[in-house]
Amino acid sequence: MVLEWFKTYMDPAQYERTSLKGVFAVIALAIFPETPKFLVAQKQYDEACSSVRFYYGESANISESVKAIERDVNEASSEDANLVDLFMVHHLRAALLLTLAALQNTEALWAILFSSTFFLEKAGLELWLAQWSSSLMAGAYVAGTTTGAIIIERYGRRKVLIFTNLFNMMSLALYVLCAEARYLFDPIKYGCLVMFVVFGYTFGSGVGPVARFIGIELVPLCYRSTLTAVCFAENTVMSFLLAFAVLPLFNLIGPSSFLISGR
């Protein structure tokens, strides 16, 4: 049932690319060694050195890198940390809620990216152009991550997160406007594609990256893994549910569904 749903609403080319990427990811996981941090935590220093050499490169100072990792491991293990603290300790709870709020704005990406061809066809775009939309969005996302690395360091997390989210939400609102206004002025339908590209760029430049690391900057080292696991678990579940909810909603009320499910 799930497979048929994806085949129905996803661009077939996008479906094939997603499947192939999954296969390559599994192969890579089978080939790549364990992370140095885990190996150091397990006192497997020889394997940790090999892992550092693999991930850091031959030019890296292997012994110093392993020592630095060991210091992090010792610091993290020197304090008692448990899951309940994230909900009971005030500053940890604040970091958790902030991270969850930031990640909420990332949940629309997959529903839009996977079904962008479907959405743009419904907006009246030619099939070939609609099919290119996912590639254009992916390109905009890559461009966003490239420039975002510079912007984030120059202007800080807070400003980047606020303004990229603002433009990200505006792009979806303008998509709805273009999709509805095409009945009055047909060429404006191409604005839907432009807004999807803007959505991809703003997501890559700040919405996605900042949301994924802001939490670990707010909590002690010993809580970072737990915070990340909790937040990403919630984000994955909500993204999955949204991906299935947005298409029936789109079929029911049209482009205006983005005003409800996009944020």
XYZ file of N, CA and C in Angstrom:
789
model
N 0.832 -1.209 0.000
C 0.000 0.000 0.000
C 0.866 1.259 0.000
N 1.850 1.290 0.885
C 2.743 2.443 0.950
C 3.506 2.600 -0.350
N 3.970 1.466 -0.905
C 4.718 1.497 -2.156
C 3.863 2.040 -3.286
N 2.613 1.614 -3.350
C 1.717 2.099 -4.393
C 1.435 3.586 -4.236
N 1.359 4.045 -2.987
C 1.143 5.475 -2.730
C 2.284 6.295 -3.301
N 3.524 5.852 -3.050
C 4.678 6.578 -3.563
C 4.696 6.559 -5.087
N 4.360 5.423 -5.683
C 4.365 5.331 -7.140
C 3.303 6.229 -7.758
N 2.203 6.416 -7.043
C 1.105 7.222 -7.567
C 1.431 8.706 -7.553
N 1.992 9.180 -6.441
C 2.153 10.614 -6.265
C 3.563 11.131 -6.517
N 4.547 10.263 -6.497
C 5.908 10.711 -6.750
C 6.219 10.666 -8.238
N 7.090 11.558 -8.661
C 7.638 11.495 -10.002
C 8.378 10.162 -10.141
N 8.084 9.339 -11.176
C 8.753 8.044 -11.316
C 10.271 8.149 -11.291
N 10.805 9.186 -11.935
C 12.260 9.355 -11.929
C 12.762 9.623 -10.515
N 12.004 10.436 -9.768
C 12.374 10.713 -8.385
C 12.288 9.448 -7.544
N 11.284 8.630 -7.809
C 11.125 7.365 -7.088
C 12.322 6.458 -7.329
N 12.757 6.375 -8.593
C 13.902 5.527 -8.921
C 15.181 6.060 -8.288
N 15.370 7.391 -8.321
C 16.574 7.969 -7.722
C 16.606 7.725 -6.226
N 15.439 7.849 -5.582
C 15.376 7.614 -4.144
C 15.731 6.172 -3.814
N 15.225 5.225 -4.604
C 15.520 3.813 -4.376
C 17.002 3.527 -4.563
N 17.586 4.092 -5.627
C 19.006 3.865 -5.893
C 19.873 4.456 -4.792
N 19.510 5.650 -4.328
C 20.286 6.270 -3.255
C 20.233 5.424 -1.989
N 19.087 4.799 -1.734
C 18.979 3.927 -0.571
C 19.898 2.723 -0.678
N 19.992 2.154 -1.878
C 20.882 1.010 -2.099
C 22.334 1.415 -1.886
N 22.724 2.550 -2.467
C 24.100 3.024 -2.311
C 24.423 3.332 -0.850
N 23.443 3.859 -0.125
C 23.667 4.183 1.286
C 23.938 2.922 2.100
N 23.186 1.864 1.828
C 23.392 0.604 2.545
C 24.772 0.027 2.238
N 25.166 0.089 0.968
C 26.493 -0.409 0.581
C 27.587 0.392 1.288
N 27.415 1.723 1.322
C 28.411 2.573 1.979
C 28.519 2.249 3.462
N 27.379 2.032 4.111
C 27.394 1.704 5.536
C 28.112 0.386 5.798
N 28.005 -0.533 4.847
C 28.674 -1.826 5.010
C 30.183 -1.705 4.825
N 30.607 -0.727 4.022
C 32.033 -0.571 3.720
C 32.732 0.328 4.734
N 32.079 1.410 5.136
C 32.717 2.386 6.014
C 32.954 1.791 7.405
N 34.061 2.152 8.041
C 34.336 1.647 9.394
C 33.471 2.332 10.445
N 33.492 1.774 11.644
C 32.784 2.367 12.780
C 33.380 3.738 13.086
N 32.596 4.597 13.742
C 33.083 5.941 14.049
C 34.194 5.888 15.100
N 35.155 6.801 15.004
C 36.251 6.811 15.989
C 35.765 6.986 17.420
N 34.743 7.808 17.614
C 34.266 8.070 18.974
C 33.746 6.801 19.633
N 32.990 6.015 18.896
C 32.467 4.772 19.459
C 33.606 3.816 19.789
N 34.571 3.713 18.896
C 35.686 2.792 19.114
C 36.534 3.213 20.310
N 36.733 4.520 20.470
C 37.480 5.003 21.636
C 36.704 4.703 22.911
N 35.390 4.910 22.874
C 34.562 4.619 24.047
C 34.626 3.145 24.422
N 34.836 2.285 23.424
C 34.947 0.846 23.667
C 36.387 0.407 23.938
N 37.300 1.383 24.027
C 38.723 1.114 24.287
C 39.387 0.322 23.167
N 38.856 0.427 21.975
C 39.445 -0.264 20.822
C 40.317 0.741 20.060
N 41.484 1.005 20.605
C 42.305 2.108 20.113
C 42.925 1.833 18.742
N 43.301 0.603 18.474
C 43.870 0.296 17.158
C 42.837 0.524 16.059
N 41.620 0.029 16.308
C 40.548 0.236 15.334
C 40.189 1.718 15.231
N 40.272 2.436 16.366
C 39.978 3.869 16.356
C 40.991 4.624 15.498
N 42.256 4.236 15.581
C 43.287 4.880 14.759
C 43.021 4.637 13.271
N 42.624 3.420 12.942
C 42.312 3.106 11.543
C 41.100 3.906 11.064
N 40.123 4.050 11.953
C 38.927 4.808 11.602
C 39.252 6.284 11.398
N 40.082 6.842 12.287
C 40.499 8.237 12.138
C 41.251 8.418 10.829
N 42.105 7.495 10.502
C 42.866 7.577 9.250
C 41.930 7.551 8.043
N 40.875 6.744 8.138
C 39.919 6.641 7.030
C 39.125 7.933 6.869
N 38.596 8.460 7.991
C 37.708 9.616 7.919
C 38.460 10.944 7.841
N 39.612 11.042 8.501
C 40.341 12.303 8.550
C 41.364 12.427 7.427
N 41.799 11.287 6.890
C 42.807 11.313 5.840
C 44.191 10.981 6.375
N 45.074 10.606 5.474
C 46.422 10.199 5.859
C 47.230 11.349 6.452
N 46.892 12.574 6.084
C 47.667 13.724 6.562
C 47.322 14.127 7.992
N 46.276 13.538 8.562
C 45.847 13.902 9.913
C 46.828 13.371 10.955
N 46.911 14.086 12.067
C 47.714 13.627 13.204
C 46.867 12.610 13.967
N 47.122 11.343 13.706
C 46.255 10.282 14.212
C 46.229 10.249 15.741
N 47.397 10.272 16.353
C 47.458 10.144 17.816
C 46.779 11.323 18.510
N 47.011 12.543 18.013
C 46.385 13.717 18.620
C 44.873 13.699 18.418
N 44.448 13.241 17.264
C 43.009 13.165 16.998
C 42.337 12.176 17.935
N 42.970 11.027 18.146
C 42.408 10.022 19.053
C 42.376 10.553 20.482
N 43.418 11.274 20.886
C 43.445 11.853 22.236
C 42.332 12.883 22.417
N 42.102 13.691 21.386
C 41.032 14.693 21.464
C 39.669 14.019 21.580
N 39.485 12.953 20.825
C 38.227 12.203 20.905
C 38.071 11.580 22.284
N 39.168 11.072 22.818
C 39.116 10.448 24.141
C 38.751 11.467 25.214
N 39.246 12.691 25.080
C 38.882 13.736 26.048
C 37.380 14.017 25.997
N 36.829 14.059 24.788
C 35.388 14.274 24.655
C 34.598 13.128 25.276
N 35.059 11.911 25.035
C 34.376 10.739 25.587
C 34.423 10.760 27.105
N 35.583 11.094 27.655
C 35.723 11.141 29.115
C 34.867 12.243 29.723
N 34.804 13.386 29.037
C 33.979 14.487 29.532
C 32.506 14.105 29.532
N 32.082 13.438 28.458
C 30.679 13.045 28.359
C 30.309 11.993 29.392
N 31.241 11.101 29.693
C 30.947 10.011 30.627
C 31.170 10.411 32.083
N 31.755 11.588 32.305
C 32.039 12.009 33.681
C 30.803 12.534 34.391
N 29.746 12.840 33.641
C 28.513 13.350 34.227
C 27.381 12.356 34.005
N 26.497 12.279 34.981
C 25.326 11.422 34.842
C 24.295 12.121 33.964
N 23.850 11.431 32.942
C 22.858 12.006 32.035
C 21.815 10.950 31.711
N 20.558 11.338 31.765
C 19.506 10.402 31.395
C 18.394 11.143 30.667
N 17.549 10.389 30.045
C 16.495 10.945 29.205
C 15.539 11.844 29.982
N 15.225 11.467 31.203
C 14.253 12.221 32.002
C 14.710 13.659 32.224
N 16.019 13.856 32.311
C 16.542 15.204 32.550
C 16.103 16.187 31.469
N 15.966 15.711 30.244
C 15.570 16.602 29.151
C 14.192 17.211 29.387
N 13.363 16.519 30.150
C 12.000 16.992 30.397
C 11.845 17.654 31.769
N 12.779 17.374 32.672
C 12.632 17.855 34.043
C 13.532 19.041 34.374
N 14.701 19.113 33.769
C 15.639 20.203 34.054
C 15.309 21.383 33.142
N 15.176 22.558 33.736
C 14.637 23.713 33.010
C 15.423 24.048 31.747
N 16.732 24.226 31.856
C 17.491 24.673 30.683
C 17.586 23.582 29.618
N 17.550 22.317 30.038
C 17.543 21.228 29.060
C 16.193 21.146 28.354
N 15.132 21.364 29.106
C 13.791 21.355 28.513
C 13.633 22.506 27.523
N 14.193 23.652 27.865
C 14.126 24.798 26.956
C 14.854 24.492 25.646
N 16.024 23.857 25.748
C 16.772 23.482 24.547
C 16.003 22.461 23.721
N 15.354 21.518 24.399
C 14.559 20.501 23.711
C 13.400 21.131 22.950
N 12.662 22.020 23.607
C 11.510 22.651 22.970
C 11.933 23.545 21.809
N 13.038 24.258 21.980
C 13.528 25.114 20.903
C 13.921 24.286 19.686
N 14.603 23.172 19.927
C 15.022 22.314 18.818
C 13.821 21.699 18.113
N 12.839 21.242 18.881
C 11.632 20.672 18.279
C 10.879 21.717 17.463
N 10.828 22.941 17.977
C 10.154 24.016 17.243
C 10.881 24.325 15.939
N 12.212 24.349 16.000
C 12.989 24.619 14.790
C 12.839 23.492 13.774
N 12.833 22.259 14.258
C 12.705 21.113 13.356
C 11.313 21.007 12.747
N 10.319 21.568 13.417
C 8.965 21.514 12.871
C 8.914 22.148 11.483
N 9.698 23.187 11.291
C 9.685 23.879 10.008
C 10.422 23.123 8.911
N 11.027 21.986 9.249
C 11.699 21.177 8.224
C 10.805 20.064 7.694
N 9.650 19.885 8.298
C 8.843 18.701 7.996
C 8.155 18.753 6.639
N 7.990 19.953 6.093
C 7.293 20.068 4.808
C 8.171 19.668 3.628
N 9.487 19.638 3.826
C 10.404 19.435 2.697
C 10.120 18.159 1.932
N 10.016 17.046 2.650
C 9.940 15.757 1.955
C 8.630 15.596 1.201
N 7.539 16.069 1.782
C 6.255 15.993 1.080
C 6.301 16.792 -0.215
N 6.941 17.954 -0.173
C 7.018 18.802 -1.364
C 8.018 18.244 -2.370
N 9.178 17.823 -1.893
C 10.213 17.331 -2.800
C 9.775 16.064 -3.519
N 9.196 15.122 -2.786
C 8.790 13.861 -3.390
C 7.644 14.031 -4.383
N 6.765 14.987 -4.124
C 5.562 15.127 -4.952
C 5.526 16.439 -5.717
N 6.676 17.067 -5.908
C 6.702 18.369 -6.571
C 6.150 18.295 -7.993
N 6.427 17.201 -8.697
C 5.895 17.045 -10.056
C 4.369 17.059 -10.040
N 3.790 16.338 -9.107
C 2.333 16.273 -8.976
C 1.751 17.654 -8.686
N 2.362 18.372 -7.738
C 1.850 19.688 -7.361
C 1.923 20.672 -8.530
N 3.020 20.639 -9.272
C 3.193 21.595 -10.365
C 2.329 21.239 -11.573
N 2.104 19.955 -11.788
C 1.159 19.565 -12.846
C -0.234 20.098 -12.534
N -0.623 19.991 -11.270
C -1.929 20.504 -10.865
C -2.005 22.024 -11.000
N -0.835 22.675 -10.936
C -0.800 24.132 -11.104
C -0.798 24.532 -12.575
N -0.786 23.541 -13.477
C -0.893 23.828 -14.896
C 0.410 23.862 -15.657
N 1.543 23.507 -15.021
C 2.817 23.521 -15.727
C 2.929 22.324 -16.664
N 3.735 22.495 -17.712
C 3.971 21.406 -18.641
C 4.635 20.236 -17.913
N 4.351 19.021 -18.371
C 4.835 17.833 -17.684
C 6.356 17.812 -17.587
N 7.036 18.136 -18.698
C 8.501 18.054 -18.686
C 9.103 19.039 -17.684
N 8.481 20.214 -17.573
C 8.981 21.216 -16.642
C 8.689 20.806 -15.201
N 7.507 20.253 -14.999
C 7.156 19.779 -13.658
C 8.089 18.657 -13.208
N 8.483 17.793 -14.151
C 9.369 16.681 -13.805
C 10.772 17.154 -13.447
N 11.162 18.300 -13.966
C 12.475 18.850 -13.630
C 12.475 19.566 -12.283
N 11.320 19.744 -11.707
C 11.215 20.560 -10.498
C 12.025 19.998 -9.338
N 11.995 18.673 -9.160
C 12.727 18.090 -8.037
C 14.224 18.314 -8.184
N 14.718 18.249 -9.435
C 16.144 18.498 -9.666
C 16.490 19.964 -9.413
N 15.599 20.861 -9.830
C 15.831 22.285 -9.592
C 15.807 22.599 -8.098
N 14.878 21.980 -7.379
C 14.818 22.184 -5.933
C 16.066 21.645 -5.253
N 16.524 20.475 -5.703
C 17.734 19.892 -5.124
C 18.946 20.780 -5.395
N 19.017 21.335 -6.611
C 20.110 22.245 -6.932
C 20.073 23.500 -6.078
N 18.867 24.027 -5.869
C 18.717 25.209 -5.014
C 19.097 24.886 -3.576
N 18.759 23.681 -3.138
C 19.118 23.245 -1.785
C 20.636 23.200 -1.619
N 21.328 22.634 -2.611
C 22.793 22.562 -2.558
C 23.394 23.965 -2.540
N 22.861 24.842 -3.393
C 23.340 26.225 -3.409
C 23.101 26.890 -2.059
N 21.965 26.585 -1.448
C 21.652 27.158 -0.144
C 22.609 26.695 0.938
N 22.934 25.404 0.939
C 23.866 24.896 1.952
C 25.256 25.490 1.767
N 25.633 25.741 0.514
C 26.953 26.321 0.240
C 27.054 27.743 0.774
N 26.064 28.552 0.457
C 26.080 29.933 0.942
C 25.710 30.016 2.418
N 24.892 29.065 2.872
C 24.462 29.081 4.266
C 25.606 28.922 5.242
N 26.612 28.126 4.858
C 27.769 27.934 5.736
C 28.469 29.257 6.026
N 28.479 30.142 5.039
C 29.099 31.461 5.220
C 28.175 32.386 6.007
N 26.900 32.363 5.645
C 25.929 33.255 6.280
C 25.790 32.960 7.769
N 25.736 31.672 8.115
C 25.531 31.284 9.513
C 26.662 31.782 10.397
N 27.897 31.661 9.918
C 29.037 32.092 10.720
C 29.124 33.614 10.816
N 28.635 34.298 9.809
C 28.738 35.759 9.799
C 27.623 36.421 10.595
N 26.411 35.909 10.486
C 25.266 36.594 11.084
C 24.684 35.884 12.307
N 25.175 34.711 12.625
C 24.694 34.028 13.817
C 23.494 33.139 13.561
N 23.228 32.281 14.520
C 22.166 31.283 14.359
C 20.774 31.906 14.392
N 20.553 32.793 15.347
C 19.208 33.333 15.574
C 18.684 34.090 14.357
N 19.482 35.021 13.842
C 19.042 35.817 12.701
C 18.811 34.949 11.469
N 19.741 34.032 11.229
C 19.612 33.170 10.050
C 18.367 32.304 10.159
N 18.130 31.739 11.339
C 16.967 30.875 11.522
C 15.666 31.648 11.336
N 15.604 32.852 11.884
C 14.386 33.657 11.772
C 14.117 34.060 10.325
N 15.128 34.614 9.659
C 14.897 35.156 8.320
C 14.731 34.064 7.266
N 15.476 32.975 7.369
C 15.291 31.903 6.381
C 13.934 31.236 6.557
N 13.484 31.089 7.800
C 12.143 30.542 8.019
C 11.073 31.487 7.491
N 11.295 32.779 7.661
C 10.332 33.761 7.170
C 10.190 33.668 5.652
N 11.321 33.672 4.947
C 11.272 33.578 3.486
C 10.798 32.205 3.026
N 11.110 31.178 3.804
C 10.664 29.831 3.478
C 9.140 29.733 3.521
N 8.548 30.295 4.571
C 7.089 30.281 4.683
C 6.439 31.181 3.637
N 7.094 32.304 3.338
C 6.563 33.203 2.313
C 6.546 32.522 0.945
N 7.546 31.688 0.673
C 7.592 31.010 -0.627
C 6.394 30.079 -0.804
N 5.985 29.396 0.267
C 4.810 28.525 0.167
C 3.529 29.338 0.028
N 3.464 30.454 0.748
C 2.281 31.311 0.635
C 2.162 31.882 -0.778
N 3.291 32.270 -1.367
C 3.275 32.807 -2.732
C 3.005 31.715 -3.758
N 3.424 30.477 -3.451
C 3.054 29.360 -4.324
C 1.531 29.244 -4.398
N 0.889 29.310 -3.244
C -0.576 29.225 -3.206
C -1.188 30.365 -4.013
N -0.647 31.571 -3.855
C -1.159 32.729 -4.584
C -1.026 32.528 -6.095
N 0.138 32.057 -6.534
C 0.358 31.839 -7.973
C -0.554 30.739 -8.512
N -0.710 29.669 -7.735
C -1.540 28.551 -8.185
C -3.004 28.951 -8.308
N -3.470 29.783 -7.395
C -4.872 30.208 -7.439
C -5.096 31.313 -8.474
N -4.080 32.171 -8.661
C -4.236 33.312 -9.574
C -4.080 32.923 -11.037
N -3.622 31.705 -11.322
C -3.403 31.315 -12.722
C -4.710 31.275 -13.513
N -5.818 31.149 -12.822
C -7.104 31.153 -13.525
C -7.434 32.545 -14.064
N -6.813 33.564 -13.461
C -7.011 34.933 -13.922
C -5.913 35.372 -14.888
N -4.686 34.870 -14.654
C -3.540 35.244 -15.488
C -2.641 34.019 -15.602
N -2.775 33.295 -16.700
C -2.151 31.976 -16.829
C -0.630 31.968 -16.635
N 0.134 32.919 -17.179
C 1.601 32.843 -17.028
C 2.098 32.867 -15.587
N 1.255 33.334 -14.667
C 1.709 33.408 -13.276
C 1.909 32.015 -12.676
N 1.428 30.984 -13.378
C 1.602 29.620 -12.885
C 3.080 29.247 -12.774
N 3.930 29.870 -13.593
C 5.362 29.564 -13.524
C 5.984 30.082 -12.227
N 5.273 30.986 -11.589
C 5.728 31.437 -10.276
C 5.721 30.314 -9.252
N 4.879 29.297 -9.472
C 4.844 28.148 -8.559
C 6.194 27.437 -8.541
N 6.775 27.254 -9.725
C 8.083 26.612 -9.808
C 9.155 27.483 -9.160
N 9.088 28.778 -9.412
C 10.057 29.699 -8.808
C 9.973 29.634 -7.287
N 8.765 29.573 -6.763
C 8.596 29.533 -5.310
C 9.118 28.227 -4.720
N 8.985 27.123 -5.451
C 9.562 25.863 -4.984
C 11.087 25.938 -4.948
N 11.668 26.609 -5.937
C 13.124 26.776 -5.956
C 13.565 27.648 -4.776
N 12.823 28.723 -4.520
C 13.119 29.580 -3.367
C 12.977 28.785 -2.073
N 11.962 27.938 -2.013
C 11.759 27.084 -0.844
C 12.979 26.197 -0.614
N 13.484 25.576 -1.683
C 14.655 24.718 -1.555
C 15.887 25.484 -1.112
N 16.069 26.688 -1.672
C 17.252 27.480 -1.313
C 17.209 27.924 0.148
N 16.079 28.464 0.577
C 15.987 28.948 1.956
C 16.061 27.797 2.954
N 15.561 26.636 2.547
C 15.681 25.472 3.424
C 17.151 25.102 3.600
N 17.883 25.045 2.495
C 19.285 24.657 2.571
C 20.171 25.680 3.237
N 19.814 26.953 3.129
C 20.683 28.003 3.657
C 20.508 28.240 5.148
N 19.415 27.760 5.731
C 19.258 28.019 7.154
C 18.221 27.175 7.861
N 17.061 26.997 7.253
C 15.963 26.287 7.916
C 16.390 24.891 8.351
N 16.964 24.128 7.425
C 17.369 22.764 7.737
C 18.628 22.662 8.578
N 19.740 23.271 8.134
C 21.004 23.117 8.876
C 20.960 23.631 10.307
N 20.448 24.834 10.512
C 20.454 25.413 11.860
C 19.575 24.597 12.799
N 18.424 24.159 12.302
C 17.518 23.372 13.143
C 18.166 22.079 13.612
N 19.083 21.549 12.810
C 19.678 20.256 13.135
C 20.872 20.343 14.076
N 21.441 21.532 14.242
C 22.577 21.589 15.167
C 22.398 22.581 16.316
N 21.338 23.369 16.280
C 21.200 24.398 17.309
C 21.037 23.791 18.702
N 20.370 22.649 18.777
C 20.140 22.034 20.078
C 21.413 21.589 20.767
N 22.351 21.019 20.003
C 23.572 20.502 20.627
C 24.488 21.624 21.093
N 24.246 22.845 20.624
C 25.028 23.985 21.100
C 24.487 24.530 22.418
N 23.317 24.048 22.828
C 22.660 24.585 24.016
C 22.738 23.664 25.225
N 23.236 22.452 25.042
C 23.264 21.499 26.154
C 24.686 20.992 26.371
N 24.989 20.513 27.574
C 26.312 19.930 27.829
C 26.571 18.724 26.929
N 27.829 18.396 26.779
C 28.238 17.328 25.877
C 27.548 16.007 26.184
N 27.356 15.713 27.455
C 26.801 14.413 27.834
C 25.337 14.246 27.422
N 24.653 15.357 27.102
C 23.241 15.273 26.719
C 23.024 15.391 25.207
N 24.067 15.632 24.464
C 23.891 15.931 23.044
C 23.305 14.757 22.261
N 23.805 13.574 22.502
C 23.305 12.408 21.772
C 21.841 12.141 22.094
N 21.495 12.256 23.374
C 20.114 12.008 23.790
C 19.168 13.039 23.197
N 19.563 14.304 23.263
C 18.734 15.366 22.693
C 18.542 15.159 21.196
N 19.615 14.842 20.507
C 19.536 14.630 19.062
C 18.616 13.462 18.729
N 18.737 12.372 19.477
C 17.918 11.190 19.218
C 16.433 11.486 19.415
N 16.102 12.171 20.506
C 14.698 12.482 20.794
C 14.115 13.402 19.723
N 14.847 14.449 19.393
C 14.338 15.439 18.437
C 14.220 14.860 17.030
N 15.205 14.082 16.622
C 15.157 13.519 15.279
C 14.098 12.428 15.168
N 13.856 11.709 16.255
C 12.792 10.701 16.239
C 11.436 11.373 16.034
N 11.199 12.441 16.786
C 9.935 13.176 16.629
C 9.820 13.762 15.228
N 10.910 14.313 14.721
C 10.899 14.933 13.405
C 10.639 13.907 12.303
N 11.224 12.730 12.433
C 11.028 11.679 11.431
C 9.579 11.209 11.400
N 9.002 11.002 12.575
C 7.608 10.559 12.649
C 6.678 11.609 12.052
N 6.882 12.872 12.409
C 6.011 13.931 11.916
C 6.184 14.145 10.410
N 7.411 14.030 9.916
C 7.644 14.165 8.472
C 6.945 13.045 7.714
N 6.996 11.843 8.266
C 6.338 10.691 7.651
C 4.826 10.903 7.594
N 4.251 11.332 8.706
C 2.805 11.543 8.754
C 2.378 12.680 7.829
N 3.175 13.745 7.799
C 2.834 14.881 6.946
C 2.892 14.507 5.474
N 3.883 13.688 5.107
C 4.016 13.272 3.710
C 2.775 12.522 3.238
N 2.154 11.765 4.141
C 0.947 11.031 3.781
C -0.312 11.895 3.884
N -0.275 12.922 4.722
C -1.470 13.732 4.937
C -1.642 14.824 3.896
N -0.534 15.355 3.376
C -0.625 16.543 2.539
C -1.293 16.257 1.195
N -1.100 15.075 0.634
C -1.675 14.793 -0.683
C -3.194 14.630 -0.649
N -3.745 13.859 0.284
C -5.213 13.843 0.383
C -5.789 15.227 0.666
N -5.079 15.995 1.492
C -5.542 17.348 1.788
C -5.472 18.228 0.545
N -4.411 18.053 -0.249
C -4.271 18.808 -1.495
C -5.405 18.462 -2.460
N -5.731 17.183 -2.560
C -6.829 16.768 -3.436
C -8.174 17.292 -2.948
N -8.257 17.549 -1.645
C -9.518 18.006 -1.070
C -9.718 19.508 -1.226
N -8.691 20.296 -0.913
C -8.860 21.756 -0.917
C -7.888 22.473 -1.847
N -7.033 21.719 -2.557
C -6.141 22.340 -3.527
C -4.894 22.945 -2.903
N -4.267 23.896 -3.597
C -3.007 24.488 -3.123
C -3.082 25.107 -1.732
N -4.260 25.499 -1.321
C -4.400 26.099 0.015
C -3.991 25.144 1.128
N -3.867 23.863 0.799
C -3.430 22.886 1.804
C -2.049 23.225 2.340
N -1.231 23.925 1.536
C 0.105 24.297 1.999
C 0.046 25.305 3.142
N -1.021 26.068 3.202
C -1.167 27.025 4.297
C -1.452 26.312 5.614
N -1.944 25.070 5.515
C -2.245 24.286 6.712
C -1.106 23.340 7.041
N -0.681 22.571 6.038
C 0.307 21.515 6.288
C 1.733 21.976 6.093
N 1.940 23.079 5.361
C 3.304 23.540 5.130
C 3.972 23.990 6.402
N 3.190 24.471 7.361
C 3.732 24.902 8.649
C 2.744 24.536 9.746
